[in-house]
C-alpha positions as semicolon CSV with decimal commas, in nm:
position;residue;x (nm);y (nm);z (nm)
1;X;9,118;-7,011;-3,205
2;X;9,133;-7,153;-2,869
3;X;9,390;-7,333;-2,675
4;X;9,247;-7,640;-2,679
5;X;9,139;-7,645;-3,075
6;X;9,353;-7,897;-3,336
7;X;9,605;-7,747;-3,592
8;X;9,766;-7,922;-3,819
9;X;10,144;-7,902;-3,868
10;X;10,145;-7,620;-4,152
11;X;9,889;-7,418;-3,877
12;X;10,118;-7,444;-3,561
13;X;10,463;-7,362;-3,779
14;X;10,273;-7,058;-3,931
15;X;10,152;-6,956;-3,548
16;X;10,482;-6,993;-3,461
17;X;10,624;-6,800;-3,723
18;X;10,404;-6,522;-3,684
19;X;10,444;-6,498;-3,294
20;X;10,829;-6,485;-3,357
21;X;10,803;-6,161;-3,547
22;X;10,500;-6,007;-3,366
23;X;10,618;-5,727;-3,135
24;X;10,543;-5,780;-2,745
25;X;10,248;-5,504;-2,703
26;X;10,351;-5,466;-2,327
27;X;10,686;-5,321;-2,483
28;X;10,520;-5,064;-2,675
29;X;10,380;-4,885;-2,424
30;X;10,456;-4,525;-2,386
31;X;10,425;-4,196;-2,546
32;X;10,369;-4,118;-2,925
33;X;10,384;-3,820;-3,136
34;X;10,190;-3,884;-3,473
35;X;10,463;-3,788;-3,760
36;X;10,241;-3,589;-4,048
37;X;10,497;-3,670;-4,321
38;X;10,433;-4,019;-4,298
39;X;10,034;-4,031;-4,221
40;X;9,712;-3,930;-4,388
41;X;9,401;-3,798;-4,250
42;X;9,151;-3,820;-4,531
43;X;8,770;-3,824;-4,601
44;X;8,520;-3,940;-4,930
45;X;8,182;-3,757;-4,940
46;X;7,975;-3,832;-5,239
47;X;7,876;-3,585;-5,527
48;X;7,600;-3,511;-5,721
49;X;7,489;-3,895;-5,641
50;X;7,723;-4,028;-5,840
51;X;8,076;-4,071;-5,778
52;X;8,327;-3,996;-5,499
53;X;8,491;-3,688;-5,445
54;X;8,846;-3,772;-5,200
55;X;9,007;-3,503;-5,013
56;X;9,290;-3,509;-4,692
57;X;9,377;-3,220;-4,450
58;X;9,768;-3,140;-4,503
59;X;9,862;-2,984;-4,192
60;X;9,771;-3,188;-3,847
61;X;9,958;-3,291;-3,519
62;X;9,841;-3,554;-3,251
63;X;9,963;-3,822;-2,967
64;X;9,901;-4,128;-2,863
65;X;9,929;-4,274;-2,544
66;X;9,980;-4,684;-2,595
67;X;9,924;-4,918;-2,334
68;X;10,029;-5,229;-2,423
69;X;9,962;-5,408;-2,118
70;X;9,608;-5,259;-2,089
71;X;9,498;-5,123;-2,409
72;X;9,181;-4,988;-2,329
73;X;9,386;-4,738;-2,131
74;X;9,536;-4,587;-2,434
75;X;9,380;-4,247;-2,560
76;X;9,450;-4,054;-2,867
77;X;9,451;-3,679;-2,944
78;X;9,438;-3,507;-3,292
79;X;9,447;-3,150;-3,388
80;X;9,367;-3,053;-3,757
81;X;9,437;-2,691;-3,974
82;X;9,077;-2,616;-4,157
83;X;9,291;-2,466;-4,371
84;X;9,479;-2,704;-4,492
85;X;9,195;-2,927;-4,662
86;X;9,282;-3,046;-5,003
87;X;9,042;-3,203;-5,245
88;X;9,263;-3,157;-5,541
89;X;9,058;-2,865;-5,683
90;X;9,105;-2,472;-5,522
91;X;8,778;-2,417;-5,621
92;X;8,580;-2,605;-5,406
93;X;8,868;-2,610;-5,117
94;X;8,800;-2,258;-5,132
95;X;8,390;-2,321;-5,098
96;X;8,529;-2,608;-4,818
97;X;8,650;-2,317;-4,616
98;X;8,397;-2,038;-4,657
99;X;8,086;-1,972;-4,415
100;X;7,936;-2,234;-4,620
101;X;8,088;-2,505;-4,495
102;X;8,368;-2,517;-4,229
103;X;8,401;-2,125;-4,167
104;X;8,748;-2,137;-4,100
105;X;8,799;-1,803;-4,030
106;X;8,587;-1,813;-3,701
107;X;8,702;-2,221;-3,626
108;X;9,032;-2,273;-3,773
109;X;9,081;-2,606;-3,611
110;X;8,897;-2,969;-3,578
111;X;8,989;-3,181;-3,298
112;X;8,921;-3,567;-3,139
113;X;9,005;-3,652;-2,822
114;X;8,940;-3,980;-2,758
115;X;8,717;-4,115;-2,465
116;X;8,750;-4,492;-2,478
117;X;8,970;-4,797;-2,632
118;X;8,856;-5,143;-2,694
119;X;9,131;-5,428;-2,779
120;X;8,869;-5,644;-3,063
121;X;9,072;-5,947;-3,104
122;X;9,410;-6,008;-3,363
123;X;9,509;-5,683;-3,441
124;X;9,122;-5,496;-3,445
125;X;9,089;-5,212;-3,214
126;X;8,806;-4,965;-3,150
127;X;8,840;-4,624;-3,017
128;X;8,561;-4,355;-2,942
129;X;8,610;-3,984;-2,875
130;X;8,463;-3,637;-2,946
131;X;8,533;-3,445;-3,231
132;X;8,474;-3,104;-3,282
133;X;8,378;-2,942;-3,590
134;X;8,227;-2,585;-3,612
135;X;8,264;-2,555;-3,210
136;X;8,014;-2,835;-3,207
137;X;8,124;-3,173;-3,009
138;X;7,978;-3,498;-3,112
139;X;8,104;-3,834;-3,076
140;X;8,235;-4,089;-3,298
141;X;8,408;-4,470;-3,328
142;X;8,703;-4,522;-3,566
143;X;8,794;-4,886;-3,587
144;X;9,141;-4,929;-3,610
145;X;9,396;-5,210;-3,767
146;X;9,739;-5,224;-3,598
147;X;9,953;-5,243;-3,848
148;X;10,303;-5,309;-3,669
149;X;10,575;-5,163;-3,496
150;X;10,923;-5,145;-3,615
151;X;11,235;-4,918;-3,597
152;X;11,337;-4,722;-3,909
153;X;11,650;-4,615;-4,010
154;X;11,697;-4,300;-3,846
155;X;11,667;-4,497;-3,498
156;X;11,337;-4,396;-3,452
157;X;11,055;-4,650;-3,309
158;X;10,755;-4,614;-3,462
159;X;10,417;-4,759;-3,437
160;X;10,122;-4,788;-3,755
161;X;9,768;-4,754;-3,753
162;X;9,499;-4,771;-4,011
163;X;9,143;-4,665;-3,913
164;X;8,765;-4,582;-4,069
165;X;8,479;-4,438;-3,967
166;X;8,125;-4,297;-4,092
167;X;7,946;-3,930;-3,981
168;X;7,652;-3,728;-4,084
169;X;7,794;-3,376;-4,138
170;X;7,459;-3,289;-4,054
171;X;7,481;-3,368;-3,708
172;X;7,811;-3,081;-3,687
173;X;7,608;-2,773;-3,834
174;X;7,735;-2,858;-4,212
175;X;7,436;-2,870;-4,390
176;X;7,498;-2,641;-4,748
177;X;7,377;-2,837;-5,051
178;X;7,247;-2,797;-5,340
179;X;6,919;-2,955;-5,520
180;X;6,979;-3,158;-5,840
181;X;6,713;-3,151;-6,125
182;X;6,731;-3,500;-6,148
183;X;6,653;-3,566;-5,786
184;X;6,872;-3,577;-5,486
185;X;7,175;-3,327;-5,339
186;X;7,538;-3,251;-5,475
187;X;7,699;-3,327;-5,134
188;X;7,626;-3,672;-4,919
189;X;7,539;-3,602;-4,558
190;X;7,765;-3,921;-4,519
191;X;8,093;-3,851;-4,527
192;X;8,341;-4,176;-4,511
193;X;8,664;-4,067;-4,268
194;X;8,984;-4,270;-4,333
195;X;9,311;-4,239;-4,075
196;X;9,648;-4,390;-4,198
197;X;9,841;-4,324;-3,908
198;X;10,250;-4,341;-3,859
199;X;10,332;-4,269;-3,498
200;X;10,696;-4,204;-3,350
201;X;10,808;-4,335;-2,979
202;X;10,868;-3,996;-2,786
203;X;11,236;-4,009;-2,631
């Protein structure tokens, strides 16, 4: 809303409320080691053409860099275990990881390093950056939700994140399927990333 627009009383005492307990984004700048136990790297591809099958990667590590000041120079680095992919069934984690699919044997690792941030508006961020999957490098956008900062009770400072973002497989050399006899594929060439993302202040 701009400056100059009319609020009502309720309207400027709820501004004012929520700029009292918003964090000053120029004070979060620094260096940020994403904290695994507390985030979730996930993905939903569709099956058979007719329901979603969910599935996260267990074992990952990444930074951030926040500027708070200048947000579009932030960046953003993620490194993720092939290995480590859960789906909830070892059957098809086990197809997941075999020359099939991700060939995890010869590429045991994904990675994103990001190449550009965008500050939205509110809370709404966009960042782009390459991600490699099957030593092919493509890029992609997550849009990202700030969800906060706060210190927890171990002292530490931490920052959260919630992000989304849409890929053909296709485009990274996954393209196994299958042919159903009622028309269509068993796996969706669109796979649906999610990122919930819990980030600790470096000391």
């Amino acid at each position: 809303m701009g400056i100059f627009n009319r609020k009502d009383a309720a309207d400027t005492a709820a501004a004012t409320a929520a700029a009292a307990v918003s964090p000053d984004l120029a004070a979060l700048t620094g260096e940020y080691t994403i904290d695994p136990a507390h985030s979730t790297i996930g993905f939903v591809a569709r099956h058979a053409m007719v329901t979603n099958v969910k599935g996260k990667f267990l074992d990952f590590s990444g930074s951030l860099h926040l500027d708070g000041s200048d947000p579009s120079a932030s960046t953003a680095s993620l490194d993720i275990k092939m290995d480590s992919i859960d789906t909830g069934s070892a059957d098809r984690d086990g197809h997941l990881k075999s020359a099939d699919f991700f060939k995890i044997e010869e590429f045991p690792t994904m990675t994103f390093r990001s190449t550009k941030a965008e500050a939205l508006g509110g809370d709404d961020y966009r960042i782009t950056g390459d991600l490699e999957i099957l030593g092919t490098t493509k890029s992609i956008t997550i849009d990202l939700e700030f969800n906060g900062a706060a210190k927890d009770p171990f002292g530490n400072e931490r920052v959260g994140f919630e992000g989304k973002a849409e890929i053909l497989r296709s485009e990274w050399g996954l393209t196994w399927n299958a042919a159903l006899e009622t028309g269509g594929v068993l796996v969706s060439d669109k796979i649906k990333l999610n990122f919930d993302i819990s980030a600790i202040r470096n000391a």
